[in-house]
Amino acid sequence: MHLLNKNPESFINSLSFLDPDEIAISAEKAGEGNMNAVFRIQTNKRTFIAKQSFPFVRKYPQISAPIERIDTEYQYLKLVEIIPELKSYSPKILGYFPENYLLLLEDFGPGSDFTEYYKQSKQIKDQVIEELIAYLNQLHSLKAPFFPDNMKMRELNHDHIFRFPFDENNGLDLDSILPGLQKASLPFKMDEKLKSRVASLGERYLSKGDTLLHGDFYPGSWISTESGLKVIDPEFGFVGDREFDLGIFVAHLIFSGLNENEALSKLDNYNPSFDSSLTLAFAGVELLRRLIGIAQLPLDLSLKERVELLQLGRKMILA
Ligand SMILES: Nc1ncnc2c1ncn2[C@@H]1O[C@H](COP(=O)(O)OP(=O)(O)OP(=O)(O)O)[C@@H](O)[C@H]1O
Ligand SMILES: [Mg+2]
């Protein structure tokens, strides 16, 4: 397989994709991202995004990761492309080269993602929240009986969300993130009642539900562009419990400064019926794993505030 990150321009030029009078002239990293190679390709006529997956995490090659995640992303984008209400939120598929695990996508331009909402000074706007809920209303009402089960990606995510953060001997030095965090994490790693509830939520995550999920519905997957809000990176998509997408969403509303009741009440505009205690439980796990797991966020929070969120997460899981 040709590697996109070795010489992106010549790789793109070698594909039967560009117009006869078109040539790729430069390539740059499209933005922050860890899993895949994602480049903005500039030709003499246009720009587009090239995304390639590898059998490992691009930034951490020692961590293996399922290469077929690019196919899940392709299947998801192909599905939403035919739904008028969702189409405008996703990049158009320009080309797909499965033998090279390569997807070519519409470029929304160098917009910024929403991770700035983790800064305490910045509150996520109601209008953005409403639009994201409108997106979930449409997505969660789709029928997708043939969608890939994406089980290997779920197993990878399961490990990072439901197991690793709660493992006392996981080897992650939390003090290197914030001094004192390691000790503060111990009560959550030694709480057997909590761990057993988290384990059963993890089982739910791995079981089949009836709703097509984005699977990673958090500010890193939303970008703000000149043509409005976009939702990208559905490589963790699968057919599961709608409460998983909702829970992740609620957790990140809490990280952006809302309390749990405010965050939950934002779902008043969400149409499908859902289980609010399961939503809060998934949200609680997401709070915990982002605070004491490997996938950290650019949070602007003191140790005391983190401990309060850890306690809130536990309460939401055990409620
Ligand atoms: N269609 C697009 N238009 C504009 N920018 C994009 C587009 N797709 C991706 N990007 C930029 O590239 C970054 C990485 O893309 P993406 O999140 O799809 O990669 P990833 O490797 O799956 O990342 P992660 O490690 O977060 O899963 C995005 O955060 C965004 O800044
Ligand atoms: Mg991704």
Short mmCIF file of C-alpha atoms and ligand atoms in Angstrom, two decimals:
data_model
loop_
_atom_site.label_atom_id
_atom_site.label_comp_id
_atom_site.label_asym_id
_atom_site.label_seq_id
_atom_site.Cartn_x
_atom_site.Cartn_y
_atom_site.Cartn_z
CA MET A 1 0.00 0.00 0.00
CA HIS A 2 1.16 3.49 -0.89
CA LEU A 3 1.55 5.71 2.18
CA LEU A 4 -0.11 9.10 1.93
CA ASN A 5 2.15 10.70 4.50
CA LYS A 6 5.36 9.85 2.61
CA ASN A 7 4.81 11.93 -0.50
CA PRO A 8 1.17 13.02 -0.70
CA GLU A 9 1.35 14.93 -3.99
CA SER A 10 2.96 12.17 -6.01
CA PHE A 11 0.65 9.56 -4.52
CA ILE A 12 -2.40 11.60 -5.51
CA ASN A 13 -0.96 12.21 -8.96
CA SER A 14 -0.48 8.46 -9.42
CA LEU A 15 -4.18 7.73 -8.85
CA SER A 16 -6.72 7.87 -11.65
CA PHE A 17 -8.60 10.64 -9.93
CA LEU A 18 -7.48 14.09 -11.05
CA ASP A 19 -8.74 15.70 -14.25
CA PRO A 20 -6.44 15.29 -17.27
CA ASP A 21 -5.19 18.87 -16.92
CA GLU A 22 -4.90 18.76 -13.15
CA ILE A 23 -1.87 18.14 -10.96
CA ALA A 24 -1.40 18.07 -7.20
CA ILE A 25 1.13 20.75 -6.30
CA SER A 26 1.25 20.82 -2.54
CA ALA A 27 -0.07 19.12 0.57
CA GLU A 28 -0.33 20.14 4.19
CA LYS A 29 -1.69 18.56 7.35
CA ALA A 30 -5.41 19.32 7.34
CA GLY A 31 -5.64 19.85 11.10
CA GLU A 32 -5.12 18.18 14.44
CA GLY A 33 -5.88 14.47 14.45
CA ASN A 34 -4.21 11.36 15.79
CA MET A 35 -5.72 8.34 14.17
CA ASN A 36 -5.17 8.79 10.44
CA ALA A 37 -3.14 10.65 7.85
CA VAL A 38 -5.29 13.65 6.85
CA PHE A 39 -3.95 16.11 4.28
CA ARG A 40 -5.28 19.11 2.44
CA ILE A 41 -4.22 18.63 -1.17
CA GLN A 42 -3.81 21.67 -3.37
CA THR A 43 -3.97 21.15 -7.13
CA ASN A 44 -3.78 23.74 -9.90
CA LYS A 45 -7.60 23.79 -9.85
CA ARG A 46 -8.92 23.13 -6.32
CA THR A 47 -8.25 21.76 -2.87
CA PHE A 48 -9.62 18.59 -1.30
CA ILE A 49 -9.00 16.42 1.75
CA ALA A 50 -7.21 13.06 1.53
CA LYS A 51 -7.65 10.73 4.51
CA GLN A 52 -5.89 7.38 4.81
CA SER A 53 -6.06 4.83 7.60
CA PHE A 54 -3.27 2.48 8.65
CA PRO A 55 -3.36 -0.71 10.74
CA PHE A 56 -2.19 1.44 13.67
CA VAL A 57 -2.77 4.88 15.18
CA ARG A 58 -0.82 7.32 13.02
CA LYS A 59 0.51 9.33 15.95
CA TYR A 60 1.25 6.26 18.09
CA PRO A 61 2.33 3.51 15.66
CA GLN A 62 2.86 1.08 18.56
CA ILE A 63 -0.93 1.06 19.13
CA SER A 64 -2.65 -1.09 16.54
CA ALA A 65 -5.98 0.05 15.15
CA PRO A 66 -8.36 -1.50 12.63
CA ILE A 67 -7.53 -0.34 9.12
CA GLU A 68 -11.11 -0.89 7.91
CA ARG A 69 -12.23 2.20 9.88
CA ILE A 70 -11.95 4.17 6.65
CA ASP A 71 -14.64 1.94 5.16
CA THR A 72 -16.97 2.71 8.07
CA GLU A 73 -16.40 6.41 7.43
CA TYR A 74 -17.11 5.91 3.73
CA GLN A 75 -20.31 3.93 4.40
CA TYR A 76 -21.53 6.57 6.84
CA LEU A 77 -20.86 9.47 4.47
CA LYS A 78 -22.50 7.56 1.60
CA LEU A 79 -25.59 7.06 3.73
CA VAL A 80 -25.98 10.65 4.91
CA GLU A 81 -25.32 11.94 1.40
CA ILE A 82 -28.83 10.91 0.34
CA ILE A 83 -30.57 12.60 3.27
CA PRO A 84 -31.14 16.29 2.43
CA GLU A 85 -31.14 17.38 6.10
CA LEU A 86 -27.79 15.70 6.78
CA LYS A 87 -26.04 16.14 3.46
CA SER A 88 -25.00 19.73 4.06
CA TYR A 89 -23.30 18.84 7.34
CA SER A 90 -20.89 16.30 5.86
CA PRO A 91 -18.09 16.51 3.33
CA LYS A 92 -18.96 15.19 -0.13
CA ILE A 93 -17.19 11.99 -1.11
CA LEU A 94 -14.98 12.83 -4.08
CA GLY A 95 -13.22 9.49 -4.41
CA TYR A 96 -12.70 6.23 -2.55
CA PHE A 97 -9.75 3.90 -3.10
CA PRO A 98 -10.41 0.97 -0.77
CA GLU A 99 -7.26 -0.89 -1.83
CA ASN A 100 -5.29 2.07 -0.49
CA TYR A 101 -7.64 2.75 2.46
CA LEU A 102 -7.92 6.23 1.06
CA LEU A 103 -10.89 8.56 1.05
CA LEU A 104 -10.95 11.86 -0.84
CA LEU A 105 -13.35 14.41 0.57
CA GLU A 106 -14.67 17.89 0.00
CA ASP A 107 -12.54 20.48 1.78
CA PHE A 108 -14.45 22.81 4.09
CA GLY A 109 -11.41 25.03 4.34
CA PRO A 110 -9.14 25.55 7.30
CA GLY A 111 -11.99 26.08 9.79
CA SER A 112 -11.58 25.50 13.46
CA ASP A 113 -13.05 22.76 15.57
CA PHE A 114 -15.05 23.41 18.72
CA THR A 115 -12.46 22.38 21.30
CA GLU A 116 -12.16 26.05 22.27
CA TYR A 117 -15.39 25.47 24.20
CA TYR A 118 -13.36 23.72 26.87
CA LYS A 119 -11.96 27.12 27.80
CA GLN A 120 -13.95 28.51 30.70
CA SER A 121 -14.41 31.87 29.07
CA LYS A 122 -16.24 30.35 26.12
CA GLN A 123 -19.73 28.94 26.38
CA ILE A 124 -21.16 26.83 23.61
CA LYS A 125 -23.90 28.83 21.90
CA ASP A 126 -27.52 27.68 22.13
CA GLN A 127 -27.85 27.92 18.38
CA VAL A 128 -24.96 25.50 17.90
CA ILE A 129 -26.48 23.09 20.42
CA GLU A 130 -29.82 23.26 18.62
CA GLU A 131 -28.20 22.52 15.30
CA LEU A 132 -26.30 19.56 16.72
CA ILE A 133 -29.51 18.17 18.18
CA ALA A 134 -31.29 18.68 14.87
CA TYR A 135 -28.46 16.67 13.30
CA LEU A 136 -28.92 13.84 15.82
CA ASN A 137 -32.69 13.88 15.28
CA GLN A 138 -32.14 13.17 11.60
CA LEU A 139 -29.26 10.74 12.03
CA HIS A 140 -30.97 8.69 14.70
CA SER A 141 -34.09 8.26 12.61
CA LEU A 142 -32.23 6.63 9.70
CA LYS A 143 -32.63 2.97 8.92
CA ALA A 144 -29.24 1.37 8.36
CA PRO A 145 -29.68 -2.41 8.53
CA PHE A 146 -26.54 -3.12 6.50
CA PHE A 147 -24.18 -0.73 8.24
CA PRO A 148 -20.86 -2.38 9.22
CA ASP A 149 -20.75 -3.50 12.86
CA ASN A 150 -17.38 -1.74 13.20
CA MET A 151 -16.64 -4.17 16.02
CA LYS A 152 -12.85 -3.79 16.03
CA MET A 153 -13.12 -0.02 16.42
CA ARG A 154 -15.70 -0.51 19.15
CA GLU A 155 -13.39 -2.93 20.93
CA LEU A 156 -10.58 -0.36 20.73
CA ASN A 157 -12.88 2.39 22.02
CA HIS A 158 -14.32 0.07 24.65
CA ASP A 159 -10.86 -0.49 26.02
CA HIS A 160 -10.13 3.26 26.23
CA ILE A 161 -13.52 4.30 27.59
CA PHE A 162 -14.70 1.52 29.87
CA ARG A 163 -11.61 -0.40 30.98
CA PHE A 164 -8.22 1.34 30.87
CA PRO A 165 -9.14 4.49 32.86
CA PHE A 166 -10.37 2.34 35.74
CA ASP A 167 -7.35 0.03 35.82
CA GLU A 168 -5.15 0.84 38.83
CA ASN A 169 -2.11 -0.57 37.04
CA ASN A 170 -2.61 1.06 33.66
CA GLY A 171 0.79 2.73 33.78
CA LEU A 172 -0.53 6.19 32.84
CA ASP A 173 1.12 8.87 34.97
CA LEU A 174 -1.70 11.35 35.55
CA ASP A 175 0.60 13.64 37.54
CA SER A 176 2.32 14.46 34.27
CA ILE A 177 -1.01 15.94 33.15
CA LEU A 178 -1.69 17.73 36.44
CA PRO A 179 0.17 17.16 39.72
CA GLY A 180 -2.13 15.44 42.22
CA LEU A 181 -4.39 13.90 39.58
CA GLN A 182 -2.89 10.42 40.05
CA LYS A 183 -3.82 10.26 43.73
CA ALA A 184 -7.20 11.86 43.05
CA SER A 185 -7.96 9.12 40.50
CA LEU A 186 -7.40 6.22 42.92
CA PRO A 187 -10.81 6.22 44.64
CA PHE A 188 -12.43 5.82 41.23
CA LYS A 189 -10.14 2.94 40.29
CA MET A 190 -10.83 1.13 43.55
CA ASP A 191 -14.60 1.59 43.68
CA GLU A 192 -15.88 -1.90 42.84
CA LYS A 193 -19.52 -0.82 42.63
CA LEU A 194 -18.61 1.90 40.14
CA LYS A 195 -16.40 -0.44 38.12
CA SER A 196 -19.05 -3.08 37.87
CA ARG A 197 -21.63 -0.56 36.58
CA VAL A 198 -19.07 0.79 34.11
CA ALA A 199 -18.39 -2.77 32.94
CA SER A 200 -22.08 -3.37 32.25
CA LEU A 201 -22.31 -0.07 30.35
CA GLY A 202 -19.31 -1.29 28.35
CA GLU A 203 -21.22 -4.47 27.50
CA ARG A 204 -24.07 -2.34 26.26
CA TYR A 205 -21.68 -0.36 24.11
CA LEU A 206 -20.52 -3.59 22.49
CA SER A 207 -24.00 -4.98 21.91
CA LYS A 208 -26.22 -4.29 18.94
CA GLY A 209 -28.80 -1.53 19.19
CA ASP A 210 -31.20 -0.13 16.63
CA THR A 211 -29.85 3.36 15.92
CA LEU A 212 -27.14 4.54 13.56
CA LEU A 213 -24.68 6.48 15.71
CA HIS A 214 -21.90 8.88 14.82
CA GLY A 215 -19.93 7.21 17.58
CA ASP A 216 -17.64 10.13 18.45
CA PHE A 217 -20.03 13.06 18.80
CA TYR A 218 -17.87 15.58 20.61
CA PRO A 219 -16.37 19.02 19.80
CA GLY A 220 -13.37 17.50 17.97
CA SER A 221 -15.81 16.14 15.38
CA TRP A 222 -17.57 19.47 14.81
CA ILE A 223 -16.01 22.16 12.73
CA SER A 224 -17.06 25.71 12.20
CA THR A 225 -16.66 26.82 8.60
CA GLU A 226 -17.69 29.71 6.37
CA SER A 227 -20.66 27.65 5.27
CA GLY A 228 -21.70 26.79 8.82
CA LEU A 229 -21.38 23.93 11.25
CA LYS A 230 -20.06 20.60 9.93
CA VAL A 231 -19.86 17.14 11.46
CA ILE A 232 -16.85 15.10 10.45
CA ASP A 233 -14.97 11.92 11.33
CA PRO A 234 -17.62 9.19 11.66
CA GLU A 235 -15.05 6.37 11.79
CA PHE A 236 -16.47 5.15 15.13
CA GLY A 237 -20.01 4.89 13.73
CA PHE A 238 -22.13 1.80 14.39
CA VAL A 239 -25.68 0.69 15.04
CA GLY A 240 -26.14 0.89 18.79
CA ASP A 241 -27.96 2.60 21.63
CA ARG A 242 -28.86 6.22 20.81
CA GLU A 243 -28.03 7.01 24.46
CA PHE A 244 -24.34 6.50 23.64
CA ASP A 245 -24.22 9.46 21.20
CA LEU A 246 -26.44 11.46 23.56
CA GLY A 247 -24.28 10.64 26.57
CA ILE A 248 -21.07 11.72 24.84
CA PHE A 249 -22.80 14.93 23.78
CA VAL A 250 -24.08 15.65 27.29
CA ALA A 251 -20.64 14.98 28.82
CA HIS A 252 -19.01 17.53 26.53
CA LEU A 253 -21.73 20.11 27.26
CA ILE A 254 -20.75 19.62 30.90
CA PHE A 255 -17.06 20.05 30.04
CA SER A 256 -18.01 23.27 28.28
CA GLY A 257 -19.52 24.64 31.51
CA LEU A 258 -23.15 23.46 31.82
CA ASN A 259 -24.33 21.53 34.86
CA GLU A 260 -25.86 18.10 34.33
CA ASN A 261 -29.48 19.29 34.49
CA GLU A 262 -28.84 22.10 32.04
CA ALA A 263 -27.04 19.68 29.74
CA LEU A 264 -29.81 17.11 29.89
CA SER A 265 -32.50 19.75 29.36
CA LYS A 266 -30.82 20.68 26.06
CA LEU A 267 -32.14 17.32 24.84
CA ASP A 268 -35.72 18.61 25.13
CA ASN A 269 -35.54 19.21 21.38
CA TYR A 270 -34.37 15.67 20.71
CA ASN A 271 -37.30 13.76 19.20
CA PRO A 272 -36.76 10.00 19.50
CA SER A 273 -37.65 8.49 22.84
CA PHE A 274 -34.62 7.83 24.98
CA ASP A 275 -33.61 6.64 28.41
CA SER A 276 -32.30 9.65 30.34
CA SER A 277 -30.64 7.64 33.09
CA LEU A 278 -28.73 5.54 30.54
CA THR A 279 -27.75 8.80 28.78
CA LEU A 280 -26.45 10.25 32.04
CA ALA A 281 -24.61 7.04 32.84
CA PHE A 282 -22.80 7.05 29.47
CA ALA A 283 -22.11 10.76 30.02
CA GLY A 284 -20.65 9.98 33.44
CA VAL A 285 -18.28 7.39 31.97
CA GLU A 286 -17.20 9.89 29.32
CA LEU A 287 -16.48 12.51 32.03
CA LEU A 288 -14.35 10.04 33.95
CA ARG A 289 -12.44 8.64 31.03
CA ARG A 290 -11.58 12.07 29.66
CA LEU A 291 -10.29 13.09 33.10
CA ILE A 292 -8.31 9.99 34.05
CA GLY A 293 -7.87 8.11 30.77
CA ILE A 294 -5.46 8.51 27.89
CA ALA A 295 -7.59 10.66 25.55
CA GLN A 296 -7.23 13.95 27.44
CA LEU A 297 -8.91 17.22 26.42
CA PRO A 298 -7.48 20.75 26.47
CA LEU A 299 -9.33 21.50 29.71
CA ASP A 300 -8.88 24.69 31.61
CA LEU A 301 -9.70 23.16 35.01
CA SER A 302 -7.95 23.06 38.38
CA LEU A 303 -7.40 19.82 40.29
CA LYS A 304 -10.33 20.66 42.57
CA GLU A 305 -12.64 21.24 39.61
CA ARG A 306 -11.52 17.98 38.03
CA VAL A 307 -12.22 16.09 41.23
CA GLU A 308 -15.70 17.65 41.36
CA LEU A 309 -16.34 16.44 37.82
CA LEU A 310 -15.04 12.97 38.70
CA GLN A 311 -17.49 12.85 41.60
CA LEU A 312 -20.28 14.11 39.39
CA GLY A 313 -19.44 11.42 36.82
CA ARG A 314 -19.61 8.72 39.49
CA LYS A 315 -22.95 10.04 40.72
CA MET A 316 -24.34 10.03 37.17
CA ILE A 317 -23.17 6.45 36.60
CA LEU A 318 -24.57 5.12 39.87
CA ALA A 319 -27.84 7.09 39.90
N1 LIG B 1 -13.55 17.84 5.07
C1 LIG B 1 -12.73 18.59 5.80
N2 LIG B 1 -12.62 19.92 5.55
C2 LIG B 1 -11.78 20.70 6.28
N3 LIG B 1 -11.00 20.24 7.26
C3 LIG B 1 -11.05 18.94 7.55
C4 LIG B 1 -11.92 18.04 6.85
N4 LIG B 1 -11.75 16.79 7.35
C5 LIG B 1 -10.82 16.91 8.31
N5 LIG B 1 -10.40 18.18 8.45
C6 LIG B 1 -9.39 18.70 9.41
O1 LIG B 1 -8.47 17.66 9.69
C7 LIG B 1 -8.53 17.31 11.08
C8 LIG B 1 -8.37 15.80 11.23
O2 LIG B 1 -9.43 15.15 10.56
P1 LIG B 1 -10.17 13.91 11.22
O3 LIG B 1 -10.74 14.29 12.52
O4 LIG B 1 -11.11 13.37 10.18
O5 LIG B 1 -8.92 12.92 11.40
P2 LIG B 1 -8.65 11.72 12.40
O6 LIG B 1 -7.31 11.21 12.09
O7 LIG B 1 -9.79 10.74 12.31
O8 LIG B 1 -8.66 12.45 13.80
P3 LIG B 1 -8.84 11.81 15.28
O9 LIG B 1 -7.51 11.34 15.72
O10 LIG B 1 -9.37 12.98 16.07
O11 LIG B 1 -9.84 10.70 15.16
C9 LIG B 1 -9.87 17.85 11.56
O12 LIG B 1 -9.85 18.15 12.92
C10 LIG B 1 -10.04 19.09 10.72
O13 LIG B 1 -9.30 20.16 11.27
MG MG B 2 -11.04 10.18 13.88
#
